Short mmCIF file of C-alpha atoms in Angstrom, two decimals:
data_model
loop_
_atom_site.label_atom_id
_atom_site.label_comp_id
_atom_site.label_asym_id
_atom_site.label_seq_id
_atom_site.Cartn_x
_atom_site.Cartn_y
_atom_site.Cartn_z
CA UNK A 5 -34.14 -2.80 28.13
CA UNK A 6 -30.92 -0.77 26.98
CA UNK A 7 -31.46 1.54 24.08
CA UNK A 8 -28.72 0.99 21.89
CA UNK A 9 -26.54 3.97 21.70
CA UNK A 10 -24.67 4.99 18.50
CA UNK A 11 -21.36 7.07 17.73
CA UNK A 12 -22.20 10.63 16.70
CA UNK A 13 -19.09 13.18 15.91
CA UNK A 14 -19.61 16.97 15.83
CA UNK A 15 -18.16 20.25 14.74
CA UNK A 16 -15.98 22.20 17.27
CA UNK A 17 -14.33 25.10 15.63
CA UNK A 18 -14.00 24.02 12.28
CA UNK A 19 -12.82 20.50 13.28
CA UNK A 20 -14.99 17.82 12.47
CA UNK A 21 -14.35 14.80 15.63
CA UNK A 22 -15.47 11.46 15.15
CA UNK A 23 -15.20 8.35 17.94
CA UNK A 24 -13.67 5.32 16.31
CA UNK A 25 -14.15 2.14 18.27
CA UNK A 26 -10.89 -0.73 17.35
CA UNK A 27 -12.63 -4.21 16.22
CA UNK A 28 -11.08 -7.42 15.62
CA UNK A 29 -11.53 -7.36 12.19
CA UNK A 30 -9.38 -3.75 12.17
CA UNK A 31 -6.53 -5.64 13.71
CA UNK A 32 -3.24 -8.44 12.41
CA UNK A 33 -2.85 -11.39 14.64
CA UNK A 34 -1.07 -9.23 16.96
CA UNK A 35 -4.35 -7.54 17.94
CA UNK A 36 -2.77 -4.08 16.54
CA UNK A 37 -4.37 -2.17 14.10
CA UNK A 38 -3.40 -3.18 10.81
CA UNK A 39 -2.04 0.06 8.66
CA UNK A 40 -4.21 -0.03 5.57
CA UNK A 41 -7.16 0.40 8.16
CA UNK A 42 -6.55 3.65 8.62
CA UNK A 43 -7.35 4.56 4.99
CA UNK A 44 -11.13 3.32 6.41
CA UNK A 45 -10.70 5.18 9.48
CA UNK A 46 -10.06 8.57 7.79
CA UNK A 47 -12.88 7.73 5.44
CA UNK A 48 -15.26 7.59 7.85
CA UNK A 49 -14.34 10.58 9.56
CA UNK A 50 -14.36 12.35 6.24
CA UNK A 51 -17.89 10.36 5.52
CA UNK A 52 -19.94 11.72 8.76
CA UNK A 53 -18.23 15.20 8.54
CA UNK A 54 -20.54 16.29 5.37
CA UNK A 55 -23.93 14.12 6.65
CA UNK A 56 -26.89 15.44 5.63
CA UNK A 57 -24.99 18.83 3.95
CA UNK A 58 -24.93 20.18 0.50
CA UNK A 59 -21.23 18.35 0.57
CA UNK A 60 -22.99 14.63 1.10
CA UNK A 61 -21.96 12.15 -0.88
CA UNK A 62 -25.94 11.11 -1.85
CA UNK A 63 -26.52 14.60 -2.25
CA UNK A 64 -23.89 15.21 -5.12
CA UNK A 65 -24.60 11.57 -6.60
CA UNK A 66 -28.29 12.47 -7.04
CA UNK A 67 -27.24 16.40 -8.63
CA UNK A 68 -29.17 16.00 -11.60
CA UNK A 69 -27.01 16.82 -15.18
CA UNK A 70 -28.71 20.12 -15.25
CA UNK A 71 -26.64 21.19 -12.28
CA UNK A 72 -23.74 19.87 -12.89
CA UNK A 73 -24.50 16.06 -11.84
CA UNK A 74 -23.98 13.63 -11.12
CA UNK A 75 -21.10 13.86 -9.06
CA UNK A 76 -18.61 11.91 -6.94
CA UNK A 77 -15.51 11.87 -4.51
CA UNK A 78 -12.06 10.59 -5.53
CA UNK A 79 -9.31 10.57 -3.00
CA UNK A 80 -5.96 11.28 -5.43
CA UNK A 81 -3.14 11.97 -2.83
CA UNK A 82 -3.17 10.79 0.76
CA UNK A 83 0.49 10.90 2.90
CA UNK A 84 -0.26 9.44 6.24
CA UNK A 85 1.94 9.60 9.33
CA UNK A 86 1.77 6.51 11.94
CA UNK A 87 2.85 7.90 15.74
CA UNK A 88 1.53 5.13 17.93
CA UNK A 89 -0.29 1.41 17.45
CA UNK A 90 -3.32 1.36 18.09
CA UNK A 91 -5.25 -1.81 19.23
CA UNK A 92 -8.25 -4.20 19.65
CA UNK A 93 -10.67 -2.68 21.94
CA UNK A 94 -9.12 1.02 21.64
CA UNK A 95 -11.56 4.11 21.31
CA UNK A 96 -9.86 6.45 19.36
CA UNK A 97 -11.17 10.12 18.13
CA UNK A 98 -11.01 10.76 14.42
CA UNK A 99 -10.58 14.79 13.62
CA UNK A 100 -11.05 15.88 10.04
CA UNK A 101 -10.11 19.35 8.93
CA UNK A 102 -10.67 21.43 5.83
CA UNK A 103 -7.56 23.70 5.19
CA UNK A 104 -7.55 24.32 1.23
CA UNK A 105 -10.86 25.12 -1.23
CA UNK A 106 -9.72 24.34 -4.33
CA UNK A 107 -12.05 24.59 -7.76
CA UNK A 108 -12.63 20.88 -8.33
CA UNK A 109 -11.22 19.45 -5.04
CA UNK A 110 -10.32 20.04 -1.23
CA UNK A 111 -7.29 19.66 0.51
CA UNK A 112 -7.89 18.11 4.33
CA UNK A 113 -5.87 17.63 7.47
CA UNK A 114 -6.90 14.52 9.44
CA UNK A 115 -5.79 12.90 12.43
CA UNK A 116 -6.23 10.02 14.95
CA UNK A 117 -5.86 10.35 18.69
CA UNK A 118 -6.20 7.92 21.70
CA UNK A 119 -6.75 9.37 24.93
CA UNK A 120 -5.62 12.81 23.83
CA UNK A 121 -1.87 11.21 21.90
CA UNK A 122 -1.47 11.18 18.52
CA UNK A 123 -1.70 7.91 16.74
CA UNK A 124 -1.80 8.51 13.06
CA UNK A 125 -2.24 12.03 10.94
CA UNK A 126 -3.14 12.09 6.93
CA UNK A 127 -2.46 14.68 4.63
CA UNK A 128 -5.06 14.34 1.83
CA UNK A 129 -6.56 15.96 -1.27
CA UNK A 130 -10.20 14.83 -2.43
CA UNK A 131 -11.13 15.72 -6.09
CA UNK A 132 -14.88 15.93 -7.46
CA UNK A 133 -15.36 14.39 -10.64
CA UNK A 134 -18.25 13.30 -13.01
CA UNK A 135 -19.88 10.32 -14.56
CA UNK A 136 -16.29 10.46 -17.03
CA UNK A 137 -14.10 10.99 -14.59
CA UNK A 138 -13.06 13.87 -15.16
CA UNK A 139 -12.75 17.06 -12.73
CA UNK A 140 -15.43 19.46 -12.11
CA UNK A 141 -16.25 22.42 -10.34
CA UNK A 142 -18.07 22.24 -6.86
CA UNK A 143 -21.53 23.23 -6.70
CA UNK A 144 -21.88 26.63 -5.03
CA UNK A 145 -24.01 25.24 -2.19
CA UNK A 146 -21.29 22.50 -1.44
CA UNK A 147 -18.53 24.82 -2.03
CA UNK A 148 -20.01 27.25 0.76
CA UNK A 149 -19.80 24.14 3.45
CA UNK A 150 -16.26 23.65 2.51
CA UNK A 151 -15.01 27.32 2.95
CA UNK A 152 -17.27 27.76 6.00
CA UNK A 153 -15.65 24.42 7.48
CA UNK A 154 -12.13 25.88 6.85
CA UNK A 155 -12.88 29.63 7.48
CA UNK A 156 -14.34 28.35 11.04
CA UNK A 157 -10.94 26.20 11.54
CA UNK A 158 -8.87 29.10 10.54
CA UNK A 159 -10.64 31.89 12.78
CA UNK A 160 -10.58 28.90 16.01
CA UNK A 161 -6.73 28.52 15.20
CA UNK A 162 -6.13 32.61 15.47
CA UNK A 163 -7.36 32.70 18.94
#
């Protein structure tokens, strides 16, 4: 019997990587991937980059009001660049990087690849907000994993 296997990413020098495996339901009628689908894509990357850290999504949601809770992510600008189509069937690499710690948000460089080319890249800034919806500050604990994730990016980019 096969074990099923399941996609994990990982940290390499302050860049978070991320398989991404094309399904039908990503794709037009073409069998290309339809544009809007790499909002998703990039959200997932994003998603699995702060598992299980002071920066998870369930972890801020649950912040009780004492500390600052609950909170939540809002994405307010996103500028993506499309390079290449990508299609049904493709295995792609999602790569998610921190390069601005803001008080109340983060700004992050993302990117899609296939097979080492560049297929899409996104620009984005992710804000922290309350039950309102209004900004608020990061909590020092997931503060700390977003300068750490962009310190390690900066020092791997120096050498």
């Amino acid at each position: 019997m096969n074990t099923p296997q399941t996609a994990e990413g990982a940290w390499q020098d302050g860049v978070f990587q991320f398989p991404i495996r094309v399904y039908y339901e990503d794709t037009d009628v073409g069998g290309m991937v339809y544009h809007g689908r790499y909002v998703s894509f990039f959200e997932r990357v994003r998603t699995e980059s702060i598992r299980n850290s002071a920066a998870d999504v369930n972890y801020l949601f649950d912040l009780p009001e004492s500390e600052g809770g609950p909170l939540t992510y809002v994405v307010s600008n996103i500028n993506i660049r499309y390079r290449r189509q990508a299609k049904i069937g493709d295995v792609l690499m999602g790569h998610s990087m921190v390069t601005r710690v803001r008080a109340a948000a983060i700004e992050v460089k993302q990117w899609i690849t296939r097979d080492g080319e560049m297929v899409a890249e996104a620009d984005v800034l992710v804000a922290i907000i309350g039950n309102d919806g209004r900004p608020r500050r990061w909590p020092n604990s997931a503060k700390k994993c977003w300068q750490d994730w962009m310190e390690a990016a900066a020092a791997a980019q120096k050498n």
